[in-house]
Coordinates of C-alpha atoms in Angstrom, one line a residue:
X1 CA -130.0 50.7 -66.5
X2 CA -127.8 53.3 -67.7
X3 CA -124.1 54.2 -68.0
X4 CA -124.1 55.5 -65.2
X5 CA -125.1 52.7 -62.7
X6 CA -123.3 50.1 -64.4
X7 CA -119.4 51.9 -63.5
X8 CA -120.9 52.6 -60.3
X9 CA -121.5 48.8 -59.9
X10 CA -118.4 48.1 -61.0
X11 CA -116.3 50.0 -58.9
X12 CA -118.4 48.4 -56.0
X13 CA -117.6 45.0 -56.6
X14 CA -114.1 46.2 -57.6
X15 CA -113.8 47.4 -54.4
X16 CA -115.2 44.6 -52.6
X17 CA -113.3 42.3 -54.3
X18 CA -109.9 44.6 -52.9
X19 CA -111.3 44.3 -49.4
X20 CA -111.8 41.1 -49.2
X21 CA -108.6 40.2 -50.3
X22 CA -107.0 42.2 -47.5
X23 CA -109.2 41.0 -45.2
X24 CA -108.3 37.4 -46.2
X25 CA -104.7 38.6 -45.9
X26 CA -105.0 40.1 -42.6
X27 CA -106.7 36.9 -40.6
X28 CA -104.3 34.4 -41.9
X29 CA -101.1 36.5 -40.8
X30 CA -102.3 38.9 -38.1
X31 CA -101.3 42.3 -38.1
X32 CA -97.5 42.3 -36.2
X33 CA -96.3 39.5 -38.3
X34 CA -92.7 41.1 -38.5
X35 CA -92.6 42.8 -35.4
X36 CA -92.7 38.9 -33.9
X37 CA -90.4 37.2 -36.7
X38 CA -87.7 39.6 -36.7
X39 CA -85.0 38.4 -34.0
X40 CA -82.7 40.8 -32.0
X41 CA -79.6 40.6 -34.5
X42 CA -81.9 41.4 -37.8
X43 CA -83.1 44.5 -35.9
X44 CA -79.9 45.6 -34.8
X45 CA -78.5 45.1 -38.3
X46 CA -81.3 47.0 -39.7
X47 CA -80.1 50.3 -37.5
X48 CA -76.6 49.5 -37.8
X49 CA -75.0 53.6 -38.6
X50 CA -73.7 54.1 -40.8
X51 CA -75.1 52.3 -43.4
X52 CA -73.3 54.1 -47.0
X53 CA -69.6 54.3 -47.5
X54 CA -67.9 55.6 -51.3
X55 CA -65.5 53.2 -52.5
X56 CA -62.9 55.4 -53.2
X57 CA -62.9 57.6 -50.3
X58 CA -63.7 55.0 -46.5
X59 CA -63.9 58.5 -44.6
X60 CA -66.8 59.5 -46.4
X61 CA -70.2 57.5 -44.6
X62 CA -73.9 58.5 -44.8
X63 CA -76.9 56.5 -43.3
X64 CA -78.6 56.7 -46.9
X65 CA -77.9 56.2 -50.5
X66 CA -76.1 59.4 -52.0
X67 CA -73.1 60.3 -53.7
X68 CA -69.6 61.0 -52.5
X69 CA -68.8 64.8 -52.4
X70 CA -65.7 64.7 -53.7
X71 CA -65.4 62.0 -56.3
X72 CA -69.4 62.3 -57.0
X73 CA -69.6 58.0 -57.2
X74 CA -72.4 56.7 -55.8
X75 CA -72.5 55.5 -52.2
X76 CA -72.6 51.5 -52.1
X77 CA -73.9 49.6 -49.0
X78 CA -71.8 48.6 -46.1
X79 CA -72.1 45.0 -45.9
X80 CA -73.4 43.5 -42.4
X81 CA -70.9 41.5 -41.0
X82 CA -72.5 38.3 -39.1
X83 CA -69.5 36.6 -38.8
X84 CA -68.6 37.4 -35.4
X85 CA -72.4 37.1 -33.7
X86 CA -72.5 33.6 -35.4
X87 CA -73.0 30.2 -33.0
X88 CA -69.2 28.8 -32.3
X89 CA -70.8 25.4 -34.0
X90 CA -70.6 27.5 -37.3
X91 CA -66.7 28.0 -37.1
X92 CA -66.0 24.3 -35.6
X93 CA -68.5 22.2 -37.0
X94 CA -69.3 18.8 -36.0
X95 CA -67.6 15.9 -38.4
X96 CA -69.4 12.1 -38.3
X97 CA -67.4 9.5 -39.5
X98 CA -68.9 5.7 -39.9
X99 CA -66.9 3.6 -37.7
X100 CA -65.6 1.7 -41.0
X101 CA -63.7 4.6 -42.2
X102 CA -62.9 5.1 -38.1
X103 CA -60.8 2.0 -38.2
X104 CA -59.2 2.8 -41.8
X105 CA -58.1 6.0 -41.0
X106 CA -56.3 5.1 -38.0
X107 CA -58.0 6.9 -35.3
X108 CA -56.8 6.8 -31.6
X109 CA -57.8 8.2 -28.8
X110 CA -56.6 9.4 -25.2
X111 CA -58.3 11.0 -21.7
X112 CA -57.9 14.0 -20.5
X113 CA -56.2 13.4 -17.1
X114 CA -54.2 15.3 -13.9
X115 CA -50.6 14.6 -13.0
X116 CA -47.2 16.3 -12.0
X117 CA -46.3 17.9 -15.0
X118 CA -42.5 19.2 -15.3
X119 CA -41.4 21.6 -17.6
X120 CA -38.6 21.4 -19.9
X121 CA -36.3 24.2 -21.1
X122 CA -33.8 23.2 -24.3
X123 CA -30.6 25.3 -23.8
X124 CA -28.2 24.9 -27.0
X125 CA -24.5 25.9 -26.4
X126 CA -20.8 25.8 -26.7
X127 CA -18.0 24.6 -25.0
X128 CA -16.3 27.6 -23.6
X129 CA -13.6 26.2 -20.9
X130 CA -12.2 22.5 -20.6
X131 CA -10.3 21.2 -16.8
X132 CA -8.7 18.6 -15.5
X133 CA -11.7 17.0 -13.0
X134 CA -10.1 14.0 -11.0
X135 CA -6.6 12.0 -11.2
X136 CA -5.8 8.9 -8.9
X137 CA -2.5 7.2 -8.3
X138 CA -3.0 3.5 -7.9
X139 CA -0.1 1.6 -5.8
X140 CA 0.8 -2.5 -4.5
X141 CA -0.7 -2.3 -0.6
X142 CA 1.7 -5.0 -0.6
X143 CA 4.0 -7.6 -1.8
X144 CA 2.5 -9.8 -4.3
X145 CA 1.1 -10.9 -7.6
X146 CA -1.0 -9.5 -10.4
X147 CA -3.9 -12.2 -11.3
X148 CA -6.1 -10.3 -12.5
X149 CA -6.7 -7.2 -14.8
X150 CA -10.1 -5.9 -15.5
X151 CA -10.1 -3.6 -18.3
X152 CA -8.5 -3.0 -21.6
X153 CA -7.1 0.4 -23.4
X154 CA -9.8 3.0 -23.4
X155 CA -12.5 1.4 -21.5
X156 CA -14.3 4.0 -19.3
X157 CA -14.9 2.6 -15.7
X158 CA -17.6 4.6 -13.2
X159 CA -17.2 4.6 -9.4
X160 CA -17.1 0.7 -8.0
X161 CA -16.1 -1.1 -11.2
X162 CA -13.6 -3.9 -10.2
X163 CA -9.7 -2.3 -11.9
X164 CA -7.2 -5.3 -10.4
X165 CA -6.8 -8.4 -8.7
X166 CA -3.4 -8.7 -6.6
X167 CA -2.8 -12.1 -4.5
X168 CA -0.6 -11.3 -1.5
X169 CA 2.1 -12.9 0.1
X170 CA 1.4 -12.2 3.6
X171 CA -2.5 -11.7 3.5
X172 CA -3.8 -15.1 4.4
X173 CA -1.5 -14.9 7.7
X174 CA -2.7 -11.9 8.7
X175 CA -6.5 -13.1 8.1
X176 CA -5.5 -16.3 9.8
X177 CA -4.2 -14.6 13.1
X178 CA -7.5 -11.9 13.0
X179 CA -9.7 -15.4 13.0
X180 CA -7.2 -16.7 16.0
X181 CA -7.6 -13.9 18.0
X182 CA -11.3 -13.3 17.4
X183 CA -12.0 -17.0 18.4
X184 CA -9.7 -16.2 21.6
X185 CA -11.9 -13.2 22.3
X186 CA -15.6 -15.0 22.0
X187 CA -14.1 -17.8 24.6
X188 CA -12.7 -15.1 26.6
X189 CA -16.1 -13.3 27.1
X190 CA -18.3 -15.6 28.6
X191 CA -15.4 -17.1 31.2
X192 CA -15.0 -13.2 32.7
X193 CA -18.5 -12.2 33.0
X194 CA -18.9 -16.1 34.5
X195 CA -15.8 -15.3 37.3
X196 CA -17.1 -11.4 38.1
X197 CA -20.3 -13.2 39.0
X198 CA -18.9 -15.9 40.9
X199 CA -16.3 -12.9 43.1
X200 CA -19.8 -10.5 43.6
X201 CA -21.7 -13.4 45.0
X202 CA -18.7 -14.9 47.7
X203 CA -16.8 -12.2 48.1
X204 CA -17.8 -9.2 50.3
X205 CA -17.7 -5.7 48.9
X206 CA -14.3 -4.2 50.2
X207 CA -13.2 -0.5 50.7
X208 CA -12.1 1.6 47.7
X209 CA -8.4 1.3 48.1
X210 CA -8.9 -2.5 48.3
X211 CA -10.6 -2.6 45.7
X212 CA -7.9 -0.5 44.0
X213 CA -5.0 -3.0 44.5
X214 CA -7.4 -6.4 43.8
X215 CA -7.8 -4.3 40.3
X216 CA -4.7 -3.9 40.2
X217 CA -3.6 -7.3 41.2
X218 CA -5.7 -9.3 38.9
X219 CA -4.9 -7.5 36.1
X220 CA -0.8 -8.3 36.3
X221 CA -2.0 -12.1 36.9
X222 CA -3.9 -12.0 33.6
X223 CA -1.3 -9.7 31.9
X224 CA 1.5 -12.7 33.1
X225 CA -0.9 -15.3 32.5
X226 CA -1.7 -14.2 28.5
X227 CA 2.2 -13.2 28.0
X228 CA 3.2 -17.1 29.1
X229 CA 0.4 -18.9 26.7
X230 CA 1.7 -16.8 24.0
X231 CA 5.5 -17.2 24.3
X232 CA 4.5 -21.2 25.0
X233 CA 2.6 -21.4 21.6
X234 CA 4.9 -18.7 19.5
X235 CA 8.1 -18.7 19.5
X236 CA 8.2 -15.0 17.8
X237 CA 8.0 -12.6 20.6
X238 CA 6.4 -9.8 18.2
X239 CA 3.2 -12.0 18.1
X240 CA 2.6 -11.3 21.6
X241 CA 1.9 -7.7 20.2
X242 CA -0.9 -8.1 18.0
X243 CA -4.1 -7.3 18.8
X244 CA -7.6 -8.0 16.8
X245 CA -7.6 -3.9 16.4
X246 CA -4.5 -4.6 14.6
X247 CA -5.1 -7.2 12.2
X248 CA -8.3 -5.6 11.4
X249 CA -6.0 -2.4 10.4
X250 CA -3.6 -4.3 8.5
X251 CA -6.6 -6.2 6.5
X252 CA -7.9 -3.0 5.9
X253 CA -4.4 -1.5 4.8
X254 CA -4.2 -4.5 2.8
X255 CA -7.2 -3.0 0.8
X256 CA -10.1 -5.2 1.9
X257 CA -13.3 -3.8 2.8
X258 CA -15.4 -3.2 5.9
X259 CA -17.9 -5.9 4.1
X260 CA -15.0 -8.3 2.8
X261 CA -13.6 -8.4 6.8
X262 CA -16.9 -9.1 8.1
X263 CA -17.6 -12.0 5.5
X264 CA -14.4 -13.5 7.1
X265 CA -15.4 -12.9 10.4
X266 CA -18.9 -14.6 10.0
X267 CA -17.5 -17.7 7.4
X268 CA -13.8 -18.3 8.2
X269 CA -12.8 -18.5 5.1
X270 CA -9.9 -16.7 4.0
X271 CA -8.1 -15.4 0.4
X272 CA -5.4 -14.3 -0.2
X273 CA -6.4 -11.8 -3.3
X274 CA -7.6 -8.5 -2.8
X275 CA -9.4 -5.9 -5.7
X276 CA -8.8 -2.3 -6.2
X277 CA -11.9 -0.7 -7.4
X278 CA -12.6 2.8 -9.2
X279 CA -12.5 5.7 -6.9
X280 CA -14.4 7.8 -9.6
X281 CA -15.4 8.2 -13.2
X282 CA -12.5 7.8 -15.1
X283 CA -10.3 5.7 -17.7
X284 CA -6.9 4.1 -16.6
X285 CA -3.9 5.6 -18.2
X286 CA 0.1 5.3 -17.6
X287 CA 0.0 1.4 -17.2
X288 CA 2.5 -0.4 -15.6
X289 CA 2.3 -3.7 -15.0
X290 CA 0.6 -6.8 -16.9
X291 CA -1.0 -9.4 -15.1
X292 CA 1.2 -12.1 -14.1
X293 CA 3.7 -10.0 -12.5
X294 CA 5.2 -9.7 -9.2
X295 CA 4.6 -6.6 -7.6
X296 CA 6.6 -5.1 -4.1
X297 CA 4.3 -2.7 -2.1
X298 CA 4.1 0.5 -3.0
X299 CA 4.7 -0.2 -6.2
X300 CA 3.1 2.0 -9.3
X301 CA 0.2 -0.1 -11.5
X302 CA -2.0 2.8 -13.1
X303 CA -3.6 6.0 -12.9
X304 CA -7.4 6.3 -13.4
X305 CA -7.7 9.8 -15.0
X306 CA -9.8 11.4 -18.5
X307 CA -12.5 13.3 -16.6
X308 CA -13.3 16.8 -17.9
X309 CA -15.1 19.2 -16.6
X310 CA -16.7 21.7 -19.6
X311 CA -18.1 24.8 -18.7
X312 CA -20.5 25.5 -21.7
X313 CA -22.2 29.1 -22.9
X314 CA -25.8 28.2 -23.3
X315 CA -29.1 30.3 -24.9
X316 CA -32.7 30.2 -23.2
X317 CA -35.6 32.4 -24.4
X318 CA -36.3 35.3 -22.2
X319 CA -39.5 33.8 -20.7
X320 CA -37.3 31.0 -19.3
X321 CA -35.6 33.2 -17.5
X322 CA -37.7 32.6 -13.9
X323 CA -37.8 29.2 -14.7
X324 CA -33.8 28.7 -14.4
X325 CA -31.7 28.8 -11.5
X326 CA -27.8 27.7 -9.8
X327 CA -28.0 24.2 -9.1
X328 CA -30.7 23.0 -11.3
X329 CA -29.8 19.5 -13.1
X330 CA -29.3 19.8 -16.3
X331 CA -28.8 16.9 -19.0
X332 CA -26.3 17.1 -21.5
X333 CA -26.1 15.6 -25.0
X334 CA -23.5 15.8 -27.4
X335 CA -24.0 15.8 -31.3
X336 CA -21.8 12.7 -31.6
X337 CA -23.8 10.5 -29.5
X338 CA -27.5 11.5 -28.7
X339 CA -27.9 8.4 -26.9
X340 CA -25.9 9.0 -24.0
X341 CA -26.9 11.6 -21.3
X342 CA -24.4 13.3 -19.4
X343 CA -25.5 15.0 -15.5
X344 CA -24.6 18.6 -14.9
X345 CA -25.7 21.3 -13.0
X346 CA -26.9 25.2 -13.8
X347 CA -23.4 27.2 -12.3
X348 CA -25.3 30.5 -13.1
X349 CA -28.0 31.7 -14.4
X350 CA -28.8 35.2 -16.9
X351 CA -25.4 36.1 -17.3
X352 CA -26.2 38.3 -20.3
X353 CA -28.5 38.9 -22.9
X354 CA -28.1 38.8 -26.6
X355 CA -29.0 42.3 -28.2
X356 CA -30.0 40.8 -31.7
X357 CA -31.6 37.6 -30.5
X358 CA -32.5 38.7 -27.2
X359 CA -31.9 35.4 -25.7
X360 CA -30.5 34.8 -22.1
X361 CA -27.4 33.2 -21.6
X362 CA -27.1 31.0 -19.0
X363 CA -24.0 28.9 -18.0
X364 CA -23.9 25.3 -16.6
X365 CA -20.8 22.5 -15.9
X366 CA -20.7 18.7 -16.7
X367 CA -18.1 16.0 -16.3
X368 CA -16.9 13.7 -19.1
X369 CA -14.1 12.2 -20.4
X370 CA -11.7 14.1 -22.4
X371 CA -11.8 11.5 -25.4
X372 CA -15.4 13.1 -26.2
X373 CA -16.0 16.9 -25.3
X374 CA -13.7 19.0 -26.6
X375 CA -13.3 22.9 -26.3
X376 CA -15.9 25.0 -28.6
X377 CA -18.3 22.1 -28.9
X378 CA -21.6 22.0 -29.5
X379 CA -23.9 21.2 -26.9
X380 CA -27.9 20.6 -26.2
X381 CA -28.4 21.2 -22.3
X382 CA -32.2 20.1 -21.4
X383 CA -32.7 22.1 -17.9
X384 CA -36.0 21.2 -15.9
X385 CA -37.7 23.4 -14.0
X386 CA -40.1 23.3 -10.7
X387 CA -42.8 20.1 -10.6
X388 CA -46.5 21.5 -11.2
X389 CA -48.5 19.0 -9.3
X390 CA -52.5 18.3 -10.7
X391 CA -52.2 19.7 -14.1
X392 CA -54.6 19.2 -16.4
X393 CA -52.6 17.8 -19.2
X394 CA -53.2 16.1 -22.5
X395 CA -50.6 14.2 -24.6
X396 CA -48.4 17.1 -26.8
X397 CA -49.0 15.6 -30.3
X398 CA -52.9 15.9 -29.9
X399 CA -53.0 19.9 -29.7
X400 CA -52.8 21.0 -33.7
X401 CA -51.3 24.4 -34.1
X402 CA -53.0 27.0 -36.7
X403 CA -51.2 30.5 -36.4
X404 CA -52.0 32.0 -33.3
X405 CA -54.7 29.4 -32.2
X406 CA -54.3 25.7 -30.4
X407 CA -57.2 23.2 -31.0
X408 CA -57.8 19.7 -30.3
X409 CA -60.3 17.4 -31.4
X410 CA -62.6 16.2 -29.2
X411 CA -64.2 12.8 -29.4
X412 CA -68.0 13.0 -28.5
X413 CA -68.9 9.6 -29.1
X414 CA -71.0 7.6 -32.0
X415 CA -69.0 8.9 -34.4
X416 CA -68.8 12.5 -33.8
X417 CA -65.7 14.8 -33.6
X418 CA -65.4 18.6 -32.6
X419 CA -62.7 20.6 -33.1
X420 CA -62.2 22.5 -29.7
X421 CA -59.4 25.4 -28.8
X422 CA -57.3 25.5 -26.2
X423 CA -55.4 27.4 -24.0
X424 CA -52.0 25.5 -23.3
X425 CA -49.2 26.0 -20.5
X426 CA -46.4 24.3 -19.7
X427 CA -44.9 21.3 -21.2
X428 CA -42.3 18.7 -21.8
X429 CA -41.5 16.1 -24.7
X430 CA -44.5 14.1 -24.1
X431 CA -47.2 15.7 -22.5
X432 CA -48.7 19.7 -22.1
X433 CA -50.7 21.7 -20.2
X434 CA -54.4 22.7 -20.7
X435 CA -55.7 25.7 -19.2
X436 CA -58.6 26.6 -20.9
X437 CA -61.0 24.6 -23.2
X438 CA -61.1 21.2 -21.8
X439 CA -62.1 19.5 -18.6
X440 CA -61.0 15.7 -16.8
X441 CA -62.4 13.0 -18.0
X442 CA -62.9 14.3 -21.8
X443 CA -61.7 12.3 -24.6
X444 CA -59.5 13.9 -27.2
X445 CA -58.3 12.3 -30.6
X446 CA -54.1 11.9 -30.9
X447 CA -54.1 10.4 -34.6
X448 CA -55.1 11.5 -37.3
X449 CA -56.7 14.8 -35.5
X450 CA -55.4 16.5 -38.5
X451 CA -57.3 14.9 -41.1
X452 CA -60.4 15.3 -38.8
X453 CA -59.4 19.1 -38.6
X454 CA -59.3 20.0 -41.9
X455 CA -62.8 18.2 -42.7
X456 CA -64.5 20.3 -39.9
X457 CA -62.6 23.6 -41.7
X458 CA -63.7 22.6 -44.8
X459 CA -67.9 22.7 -43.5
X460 CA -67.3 26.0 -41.9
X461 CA -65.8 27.4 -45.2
X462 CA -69.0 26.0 -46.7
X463 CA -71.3 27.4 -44.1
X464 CA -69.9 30.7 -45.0
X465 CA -70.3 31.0 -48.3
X466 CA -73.9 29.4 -48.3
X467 CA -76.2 32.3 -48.9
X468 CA -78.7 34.1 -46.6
X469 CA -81.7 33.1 -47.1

């Protein structure tokens, strides 16, 4: 065998050797391995254009390597950005948390319901104009005595609160006839309807001028008749004049009520003392008398007087605006004493428009006494607006607020939490709107979301700098 032969053998077998090993290669992948691997995104990342941007210069682009024309640096690769075609589990991860460290941190829970939702609008202000709201006179109806005095110096009273006890001289008289005459009445009712019967039934019906003077006749009988049984049990002539419309006047005079008459009517018993009640709001003021003392009638006690009404310059955002009208309640609160709630009303609404701020100002009135508001105070007016019935509404201090995204984390059970955002609407101190992002019926964390929050942040940060494999 020469030289010859022996390289051509070897080249043969060298060959061989190469096609097998392809051949190999080719049956155990096939031949469009990466035509049927390569997904839809690494294709169109692949023919993203351009491709090459300088450094220095972001105008200058190319779709392959080169060098900048005017600063001669080499072109660098524009980096694919994936961040926006990735899965939204990637950027709100799920967190599991054992039920141990469920209970340790603290973890409640709430449901996702429907109700009437109102909204409130916080309108801070000042106190721009102060008047005089109400001022009574109180007087003696009658001759008597002071038992009785409800209040002491300062004490506010609303409308109804009990001010004074007077006995009065005359008062049990006058109750006594109005039982008198009402007993007189009750016997006299069923003996006239029993004689009208007994004149239809034996008399025959007579002519219209007979009938006339019968009327007429009867009538002076009973007129003579009532005047002698009076004058035979009074000897006061002027009692013959009273009627049970007239007592019931005079009680009423007197100061006793349409309830306090009837109570005597339907028990009998009488009482000499009547009570003067509050009118209105108010404190009393310009006391004259003490209890104990004799009082003629007519005679000056007190006045019941203090109430202000405050006019107050108030700020609402501009997107308020639709939300406010004239007549609207509003309640009031005063820096001194948060506790207590004062009614008023919106008198107007977008009376002008701060050019620096450009807030709304919007005016309202409320009533209290003077002893408390004063002029140029401030004010916090809380202004409710129309009722939204069937929202979709969550409890406010389970939405977590990141710049200019809302989330909520949403409880999926065994363990597992989501972070989920949110589109919000309306709301009010205790609860607010969802419009977007959750449904009824889903369960939503509202302590110690926060915590949960920034664990699910803290994987996505991780999933984005892991490296592409």
């Amino acid at each position: 065998m020469n030289i010859k032969q022996l390289v051509f053998i070897v080249v043969l077998l060298s060959l061989g050797t190469v096609l097998g090993v392809m051949l190999e290669r080719y049956l155990a992948t096939g031949p469009d391995e990466t035509a049927r691997t390569e997904t839809a995104l690494e294709h169109a990342l692949k023919h993203q254009q351009p491709g090459y941007v300088c450094p220095m210069h972001s105008q200058i682009l190319s779709d392959a390597p080169g060098s900048c024309p005017i600063c001669g640096m080499d072109l660098v690769a524009i980096k694919k950005d994936t961040s926006a075609e990735t899965d939204n589990d990637d950027d709100y991860p799920v967190v599991s948390i054992r039920s141990g460290m469920i209970n340790s941190l603290g973890v409640r829970v709430a449901l996702v319901e429907r109700g009437d939702l109102v909204r409130k609008i916080e309108t801070p202000g000042f106190v721009q104009l102060l008047r005089k709201e109400k001022y009574s006179r109180y007087t003696a109806p009658a001759k008597g005595r002071v038992s009785r005095l409800y209040f002491t110096t300062g004490q506010w009273h609303e409308t109804g609160d009990p001010l004074v006890d007077i006995d009065l001289d005359d008062l049990v008289l006058v109750q006594e006839k109005h039982l008198e005459l009402l007993a007189a009445a009750r016997q006299a009712a069923p003996a006239s309807e029993t004689l009208l019967n007994k004149q239809a039934v034996m008399s025959p019906a007579p002519s219209d001028g007979a009938s006339d003077d019968m009327s007429e006749n009867n009538a002076s009988d009973t007129a003579g008749e009532d005047v002698g049984e009076t004058a035979e049990t009074r000897s006061d002539s002027h009692d013959a004049t009273i009627t049970l419309e007239k007592t019931r006047l005079l009680m009423q005079a007197a100061g006793m009520s349409d309830e306090q008459i009837k109570h005597l009517e339907e028990t009998g018993e009488t009482s000499p003392t009547i009570t003067l009640y509050a009118r209105h709001p108010g404190e009393v003021m310009e006391l004259r008398v003490k209890q104990g003392d004799v009082v003629n009638a007519r005679t000056m006690l007190f006045t019941l007087g203090g109430l202000m009404r405050a006019t107050v310059l108030a700020n609402a955002f501009q997107r308020d605006a639709s939300w406010i009208h004239p007549g609207q309640e509003v309640d009031v609160v005063l820096p001194h004493n948060p506790d207590k709630v004062w009614k008023g009303r919106v008198s107007s609404g977008a009376v002008s428009i701060n050019t620096n701020s450009q807030n709304i100002g919007i005016k309202f009135e409320f009533v209290a006494p003077s002893r408390v508001v004063k002029s140029g105070m401030y004010v916090v007016g809380n202004i409710y607006g129309r009722v939204k019935k069937g929202a979709l509404m969550v409890p406010a201090e389970a939405v977590i607020y990141s710049g200019n995204e809302k989330r909520v984390i949403e409880a999926l059970g065994n363990g597992q939490f989501r972070p989920v955002p949110v589109k919000t609407g309306i709301s009010n101190d205790t609860d607010i709107e969802i419009l977007e992002g959750l449904e009824e019926g889903d369960t939503i964390v509202v302590s110690a979301q926060f915590l949960i929050d920034s664990e699910s942040s803290l994987q996505a940060s991780y999933r984005r700098m892991a490296p592409v494999q």
